PDB file of C-alpha atoms in Angstrom:
ATOM      1  CA  UNK A   1     -17.770 -16.064  -0.678  1.00  0.00           C
ATOM      2  CA  UNK A   2     -16.809 -15.079  -4.188  1.00  0.00           C
ATOM      3  CA  UNK A   3     -16.973 -11.783  -6.064  1.00  0.00           C
ATOM      4  CA  UNK A   4     -17.566 -11.736  -9.824  1.00  0.00           C
ATOM      5  CA  UNK A   5     -17.590  -8.665 -12.063  1.00  0.00           C
ATOM      6  CA  UNK A   6     -19.710  -8.345 -15.202  1.00  0.00           C
ATOM      7  CA  UNK A   7     -17.403  -6.853 -17.848  1.00  0.00           C
ATOM      8  CA  UNK A   8     -18.944  -6.481 -21.310  1.00  0.00           C
ATOM      9  CA  UNK A   9     -21.363  -9.291 -20.416  1.00  0.00           C
ATOM     10  CA  UNK A  10     -18.599 -11.708 -19.365  1.00  0.00           C
ATOM     11  CA  UNK A  11     -17.810 -12.915 -15.854  1.00  0.00           C
ATOM     12  CA  UNK A  12     -14.468 -11.806 -14.360  1.00  0.00           C
ATOM     13  CA  UNK A  13     -13.629 -13.486 -11.050  1.00  0.00           C
ATOM     14  CA  UNK A  14     -12.377 -11.003  -8.440  1.00  0.00           C
ATOM     15  CA  UNK A  15     -11.758 -13.364  -5.526  1.00  0.00           C
ATOM     16  CA  UNK A  16     -10.748 -16.936  -4.848  1.00  0.00           C
ATOM     17  CA  UNK A  17     -12.878 -19.355  -2.852  1.00  0.00           C
ATOM     18  CA  UNK A  18     -11.579 -20.039   0.631  1.00  0.00           C
ATOM     19  CA  UNK A  19     -11.976 -23.811   0.633  1.00  0.00           C
ATOM     20  CA  UNK A  20      -9.944 -25.879   3.096  1.00  0.00           C
ATOM     21  CA  UNK A  21      -9.334 -28.648   0.540  1.00  0.00           C
ATOM     22  CA  UNK A  22      -7.377 -26.354  -1.809  1.00  0.00           C
ATOM     23  CA  UNK A  23      -3.755 -27.532  -1.683  1.00  0.00           C
ATOM     24  CA  UNK A  24      -2.351 -24.135  -0.688  1.00  0.00           C
ATOM     25  CA  UNK A  25      -5.022 -23.561   1.967  1.00  0.00           C
ATOM     26  CA  UNK A  26      -4.632 -27.090   3.406  1.00  0.00           C
ATOM     27  CA  UNK A  27      -0.882 -26.504   3.676  1.00  0.00           C
ATOM     28  CA  UNK A  28      -1.391 -23.133   5.413  1.00  0.00           C
ATOM     29  CA  UNK A  29      -3.883 -24.712   7.845  1.00  0.00           C
ATOM     30  CA  UNK A  30      -1.556 -27.636   8.627  1.00  0.00           C
ATOM     31  CA  UNK A  31       1.418 -25.289   9.110  1.00  0.00           C
ATOM     32  CA  UNK A  32      -0.671 -23.358  11.655  1.00  0.00           C
ATOM     33  CA  UNK A  33      -1.411 -26.560  13.599  1.00  0.00           C
ATOM     34  CA  UNK A  34      -4.881 -27.233  12.201  1.00  0.00           C
ATOM     35  CA  UNK A  35      -6.436 -30.112  10.333  1.00  0.00           C
ATOM     36  CA  UNK A  36      -8.688 -30.549   7.318  1.00  0.00           C
ATOM     37  CA  UNK A  37     -11.231 -33.345   7.754  1.00  0.00           C
ATOM     38  CA  UNK A  38     -13.844 -34.671   5.361  1.00  0.00           C
ATOM     39  CA  UNK A  39     -17.266 -34.775   6.988  1.00  0.00           C
ATOM     40  CA  UNK A  40     -19.977 -36.193   4.765  1.00  0.00           C
ATOM     41  CA  UNK A  41     -18.237 -35.016   1.601  1.00  0.00           C
ATOM     42  CA  UNK A  42     -17.536 -31.513   2.906  1.00  0.00           C
ATOM     43  CA  UNK A  43     -13.977 -30.590   3.846  1.00  0.00           C
ATOM     44  CA  UNK A  44     -13.784 -28.691   7.126  1.00  0.00           C
ATOM     45  CA  UNK A  45     -11.115 -26.984   9.210  1.00  0.00           C
ATOM     46  CA  UNK A  46     -10.690 -28.029  12.829  1.00  0.00           C
ATOM     47  CA  UNK A  47      -8.149 -28.169  15.635  1.00  0.00           C
ATOM     48  CA  UNK A  48      -6.079 -31.182  16.631  1.00  0.00           C
ATOM     49  CA  UNK A  49      -8.635 -31.948  19.330  1.00  0.00           C
ATOM     50  CA  UNK A  50     -11.471 -31.846  16.795  1.00  0.00           C
ATOM     51  CA  UNK A  51      -9.587 -34.063  14.347  1.00  0.00           C
ATOM     52  CA  UNK A  52      -8.841 -36.701  16.957  1.00  0.00           C
ATOM     53  CA  UNK A  53     -12.220 -36.745  18.688  1.00  0.00           C
ATOM     54  CA  UNK A  54     -14.387 -37.822  15.812  1.00  0.00           C
ATOM     55  CA  UNK A  55     -17.353 -35.641  15.003  1.00  0.00           C
ATOM     56  CA  UNK A  56     -18.422 -33.856  18.159  1.00  0.00           C
ATOM     57  CA  UNK A  57     -20.183 -30.664  17.134  1.00  0.00           C
ATOM     58  CA  UNK A  58     -20.909 -29.652  20.726  1.00  0.00           C
ATOM     59  CA  UNK A  59     -17.292 -29.676  21.895  1.00  0.00           C
ATOM     60  CA  UNK A  60     -15.310 -28.883  18.749  1.00  0.00           C
ATOM     61  CA  UNK A  61     -15.498 -26.314  15.978  1.00  0.00           C
ATOM     62  CA  UNK A  62     -15.628 -27.451  12.328  1.00  0.00           C
ATOM     63  CA  UNK A  63     -15.696 -24.818   9.594  1.00  0.00           C
ATOM     64  CA  UNK A  64     -16.296 -25.418   5.866  1.00  0.00           C
ATOM     65  CA  UNK A  65     -14.255 -22.366   4.819  1.00  0.00           C
ATOM     66  CA  UNK A  66     -10.606 -21.612   5.484  1.00  0.00           C
ATOM     67  CA  UNK A  67     -10.991 -17.854   5.919  1.00  0.00           C
ATOM     68  CA  UNK A  68     -13.724 -16.081   7.847  1.00  0.00           C
ATOM     69  CA  UNK A  69     -14.682 -13.320  10.248  1.00  0.00           C
ATOM     70  CA  UNK A  70     -15.268 -14.454  13.816  1.00  0.00           C
ATOM     71  CA  UNK A  71     -14.618 -18.127  14.610  1.00  0.00           C
ATOM     72  CA  UNK A  72     -12.180 -17.211  17.402  1.00  0.00           C
ATOM     73  CA  UNK A  73     -11.852 -20.875  18.431  1.00  0.00           C
ATOM     74  CA  UNK A  74      -9.867 -21.399  15.225  1.00  0.00           C
ATOM     75  CA  UNK A  75      -7.782 -18.218  15.521  1.00  0.00           C
ATOM     76  CA  UNK A  76      -6.381 -18.329  19.055  1.00  0.00           C
ATOM     77  CA  UNK A  77      -3.672 -19.211  19.977  1.00  0.00           C
ATOM     78  CA  UNK A  78      -2.762 -19.874  16.299  1.00  0.00           C
ATOM     79  CA  UNK A  79      -4.487 -18.578  13.173  1.00  0.00           C
ATOM     80  CA  UNK A  80      -5.720 -21.859  11.723  1.00  0.00           C
ATOM     81  CA  UNK A  81      -8.420 -19.774  10.036  1.00  0.00           C
ATOM     82  CA  UNK A  82      -7.653 -16.215   8.956  1.00  0.00           C
ATOM     83  CA  UNK A  83      -9.879 -13.301   8.001  1.00  0.00           C
ATOM     84  CA  UNK A  84      -7.442 -12.094   5.336  1.00  0.00           C
ATOM     85  CA  UNK A  85      -9.158 -12.483   1.935  1.00  0.00           C
ATOM     86  CA  UNK A  86      -7.590 -13.268  -1.430  1.00  0.00           C
ATOM     87  CA  UNK A  87      -8.835 -10.660  -3.863  1.00  0.00           C
ATOM     88  CA  UNK A  88      -7.957  -9.328  -7.294  1.00  0.00           C
ATOM     89  CA  UNK A  89      -7.767  -5.566  -7.789  1.00  0.00           C
ATOM     90  CA  UNK A  90      -8.967  -4.322 -11.172  1.00  0.00           C
ATOM     91  CA  UNK A  91      -9.610  -0.896 -12.610  1.00  0.00           C
ATOM     92  CA  UNK A  92     -13.283  -0.325 -13.340  1.00  0.00           C
ATOM     93  CA  UNK A  93     -13.931   0.435 -17.009  1.00  0.00           C
ATOM     94  CA  UNK A  94     -16.942   1.665 -18.934  1.00  0.00           C
ATOM     95  CA  UNK A  95     -17.564  -1.973 -19.951  1.00  0.00           C
ATOM     96  CA  UNK A  96     -18.254  -2.916 -16.313  1.00  0.00           C
ATOM     97  CA  UNK A  97     -21.914  -3.150 -15.290  1.00  0.00           C
ATOM     98  CA  UNK A  98     -22.171  -4.830 -11.884  1.00  0.00           C
ATOM     99  CA  UNK A  99     -20.555  -7.085  -9.276  1.00  0.00           C
ATOM    100  CA  UNK A 100     -22.159 -10.155  -7.729  1.00  0.00           C
ATOM    101  CA  UNK A 101     -21.097 -11.255  -4.243  1.00  0.00           C
ATOM    102  CA  UNK A 102     -22.370 -14.677  -3.223  1.00  0.00           C
ATOM    103  CA  UNK A 103     -21.600 -17.486  -0.790  1.00  0.00           C
ATOM    104  CA  UNK A 104     -20.471 -20.998  -1.639  1.00  0.00           C
ATOM    105  CA  UNK A 105     -23.997 -22.412  -1.764  1.00  0.00           C
ATOM    106  CA  UNK A 106     -24.426 -20.435  -4.978  1.00  0.00           C
ATOM    107  CA  UNK A 107     -21.003 -21.118  -6.504  1.00  0.00           C
ATOM    108  CA  UNK A 108     -21.153 -24.861  -5.786  1.00  0.00           C
ATOM    109  CA  UNK A 109     -24.058 -25.092  -8.248  1.00  0.00           C
ATOM    110  CA  UNK A 110     -23.685 -22.174 -10.673  1.00  0.00           C
ATOM    111  CA  UNK A 111     -20.732 -21.028 -12.780  1.00  0.00           C
ATOM    112  CA  UNK A 112     -19.471 -17.456 -12.706  1.00  0.00           C
ATOM    113  CA  UNK A 113     -20.977 -16.847 -16.150  1.00  0.00           C
ATOM    114  CA  UNK A 114     -24.335 -18.369 -15.214  1.00  0.00           C
ATOM    115  CA  UNK A 115     -24.581 -15.989 -12.253  1.00  0.00           C
ATOM    116  CA  UNK A 116     -23.666 -12.985 -14.418  1.00  0.00           C
ATOM    117  CA  UNK A 117     -26.256 -14.054 -17.002  1.00  0.00           C
ATOM    118  CA  UNK A 118     -28.977 -14.398 -14.356  1.00  0.00           C
ATOM    119  CA  UNK A 119     -28.195 -11.093 -12.633  1.00  0.00           C
ATOM    120  CA  UNK A 120     -27.883  -9.337 -16.013  1.00  0.00           C
ATOM    121  CA  UNK A 121     -31.466 -10.284 -16.882  1.00  0.00           C
ATOM    122  CA  UNK A 122     -32.608  -8.145 -13.940  1.00  0.00           C
ATOM    123  CA  UNK A 123     -30.317  -5.139 -14.431  1.00  0.00           C
ATOM    124  CA  UNK A 124     -31.991  -2.111 -12.877  1.00  0.00           C
ATOM    125  CA  UNK A 125     -33.530  -4.352 -10.196  1.00  0.00           C
ATOM    126  CA  UNK A 126     -30.528  -5.680  -8.246  1.00  0.00           C
ATOM    127  CA  UNK A 127     -32.608  -7.176  -5.442  1.00  0.00           C
ATOM    128  CA  UNK A 128     -34.591  -9.227  -7.972  1.00  0.00           C
ATOM    129  CA  UNK A 129     -31.339 -10.281  -9.666  1.00  0.00           C
ATOM    130  CA  UNK A 130     -29.895 -11.490  -6.365  1.00  0.00           C
ATOM    131  CA  UNK A 131     -33.124 -13.334  -5.513  1.00  0.00           C
ATOM    132  CA  UNK A 132     -33.086 -15.059  -8.907  1.00  0.00           C
ATOM    133  CA  UNK A 133     -29.454 -16.167  -8.437  1.00  0.00           C
ATOM    134  CA  UNK A 134     -30.342 -17.690  -5.041  1.00  0.00           C
ATOM    135  CA  UNK A 135     -33.539 -19.281  -6.364  1.00  0.00           C
ATOM    136  CA  UNK A 136     -31.693 -20.846  -9.311  1.00  0.00           C
ATOM    137  CA  UNK A 137     -28.965 -22.315  -7.084  1.00  0.00           C
ATOM    138  CA  UNK A 138     -31.664 -23.753  -4.805  1.00  0.00           C
ATOM    139  CA  UNK A 139     -33.514 -25.256  -7.782  1.00  0.00           C
ATOM    140  CA  UNK A 140     -30.243 -26.871  -8.932  1.00  0.00           C
ATOM    141  CA  UNK A 141     -29.949 -28.661  -5.591  1.00  0.00           C
ATOM    142  CA  UNK A 142     -27.979 -26.401  -3.286  1.00  0.00           C
ATOM    143  CA  UNK A 143     -28.674 -27.188   0.347  1.00  0.00           C
ATOM    144  CA  UNK A 144     -25.909 -24.932   1.667  1.00  0.00           C
ATOM    145  CA  UNK A 145     -26.094 -21.286   2.724  1.00  0.00           C
ATOM    146  CA  UNK A 146     -27.594 -19.234  -0.097  1.00  0.00           C
ATOM    147  CA  UNK A 147     -26.847 -15.524  -0.117  1.00  0.00           C
ATOM    148  CA  UNK A 148     -26.219 -13.159  -3.012  1.00  0.00           C
ATOM    149  CA  UNK A 149     -25.886  -9.412  -3.452  1.00  0.00           C
ATOM    150  CA  UNK A 150     -25.802  -7.550  -6.754  1.00  0.00           C
ATOM    151  CA  UNK A 151     -24.074  -4.154  -6.818  1.00  0.00           C
ATOM    152  CA  UNK A 152     -24.901  -2.221  -9.963  1.00  0.00           C
ATOM    153  CA  UNK A 153     -22.865   0.672 -11.325  1.00  0.00           C
ATOM    154  CA  UNK A 154     -25.257   3.607 -11.717  1.00  0.00           C
ATOM    155  CA  UNK A 155     -23.545   5.038 -14.797  1.00  0.00           C
ATOM    156  CA  UNK A 156     -24.544   2.052 -16.933  1.00  0.00           C
ATOM    157  CA  UNK A 157     -27.836   2.238 -18.825  1.00  0.00           C
ATOM    158  CA  UNK A 158     -30.048  -0.882 -18.621  1.00  0.00           C
ATOM    159  CA  UNK A 159     -30.256  -1.113 -22.438  1.00  0.00           C
ATOM    160  CA  UNK A 160     -26.453  -1.207 -22.643  1.00  0.00           C
ATOM    161  CA  UNK A 161     -26.324  -4.180 -20.255  1.00  0.00           C
ATOM    162  CA  UNK A 162     -29.058  -5.930 -22.248  1.00  0.00           C
ATOM    163  CA  UNK A 163     -27.021  -5.408 -25.438  1.00  0.00           C
ATOM    164  CA  UNK A 164     -23.797  -6.693 -23.801  1.00  0.00           C
ATOM    165  CA  UNK A 165     -25.545  -9.786 -22.450  1.00  0.00           C
ATOM    166  CA  UNK A 166     -27.161 -10.466 -25.833  1.00  0.00           C
ATOM    167  CA  UNK A 167     -23.812 -10.203 -27.637  1.00  0.00           C
ATOM    168  CA  UNK A 168     -22.191 -12.727 -25.284  1.00  0.00           C
ATOM    169  CA  UNK A 169     -25.173 -15.101 -25.539  1.00  0.00           C
ATOM    170  CA  UNK A 170     -24.987 -15.058 -29.348  1.00  0.00           C
ATOM    171  CA  UNK A 171     -21.253 -15.764 -29.572  1.00  0.00           C
ATOM    172  CA  UNK A 172     -20.116 -19.197 -30.707  1.00  0.00           C
ATOM    173  CA  UNK A 173     -18.467 -21.284 -27.978  1.00  0.00           C
ATOM    174  CA  UNK A 174     -14.649 -21.089 -27.965  1.00  0.00           C
ATOM    175  CA  UNK A 175     -12.706 -23.648 -30.026  1.00  0.00           C
ATOM    176  CA  UNK A 176     -12.143 -26.943 -28.271  1.00  0.00           C
ATOM    177  CA  UNK A 177     -15.231 -26.776 -26.090  1.00  0.00           C
ATOM    178  CA  UNK A 178     -17.302 -29.143 -28.248  1.00  0.00           C
ATOM    179  CA  UNK A 179     -16.979 -32.460 -26.451  1.00  0.00           C
ATOM    180  CA  UNK A 180     -17.036 -35.582 -28.593  1.00  0.00           C
ATOM    181  CA  UNK A 181     -18.554 -38.145 -26.242  1.00  0.00           C
ATOM    182  CA  UNK A 182     -18.445 -40.948 -28.789  1.00  0.00           C
ATOM    183  CA  UNK A 183     -14.889 -40.566 -30.152  1.00  0.00           C
ATOM    184  CA  UNK A 184     -16.008 -39.785 -33.726  1.00  0.00           C
TER     185      UNK A 184
END
């Protein structure tokens, strides 16, 4: 899962994805006695028994995230998977409108800013915003778990969010982002 804040119409990432193929996470998993295996293009955490047995979903546990609640098979006797999240603490300002929490099926297909833009279109109707985020990720090809929640800050007027989102949409892209595909 990932949490992203909408601040003045821009996405601010509040958490890091708990993917087992991140170098730091793979090292932590290995140090705890676990293994990271690639199964059909998806990196998964497993035990030594699971790594050596080939894919046997009935006898061994394979998890596509490196941190989770539950999954006791990967926490006892050693914490191969932990429930301790990596989060960023920020002070909420008057420029902050909402937070989107979504699982990796969303983030594998949509950028932080795309999700903020989609949810911002529905400000005042957070359930519709979350449904649109999920629908868009599905339409872009996500076949993974698709869950999103939008938490709006009640002190923000819908027109203010519309104005913030419009300002960001009308800004020129930052320098250096124009890709020259033909070397001209």
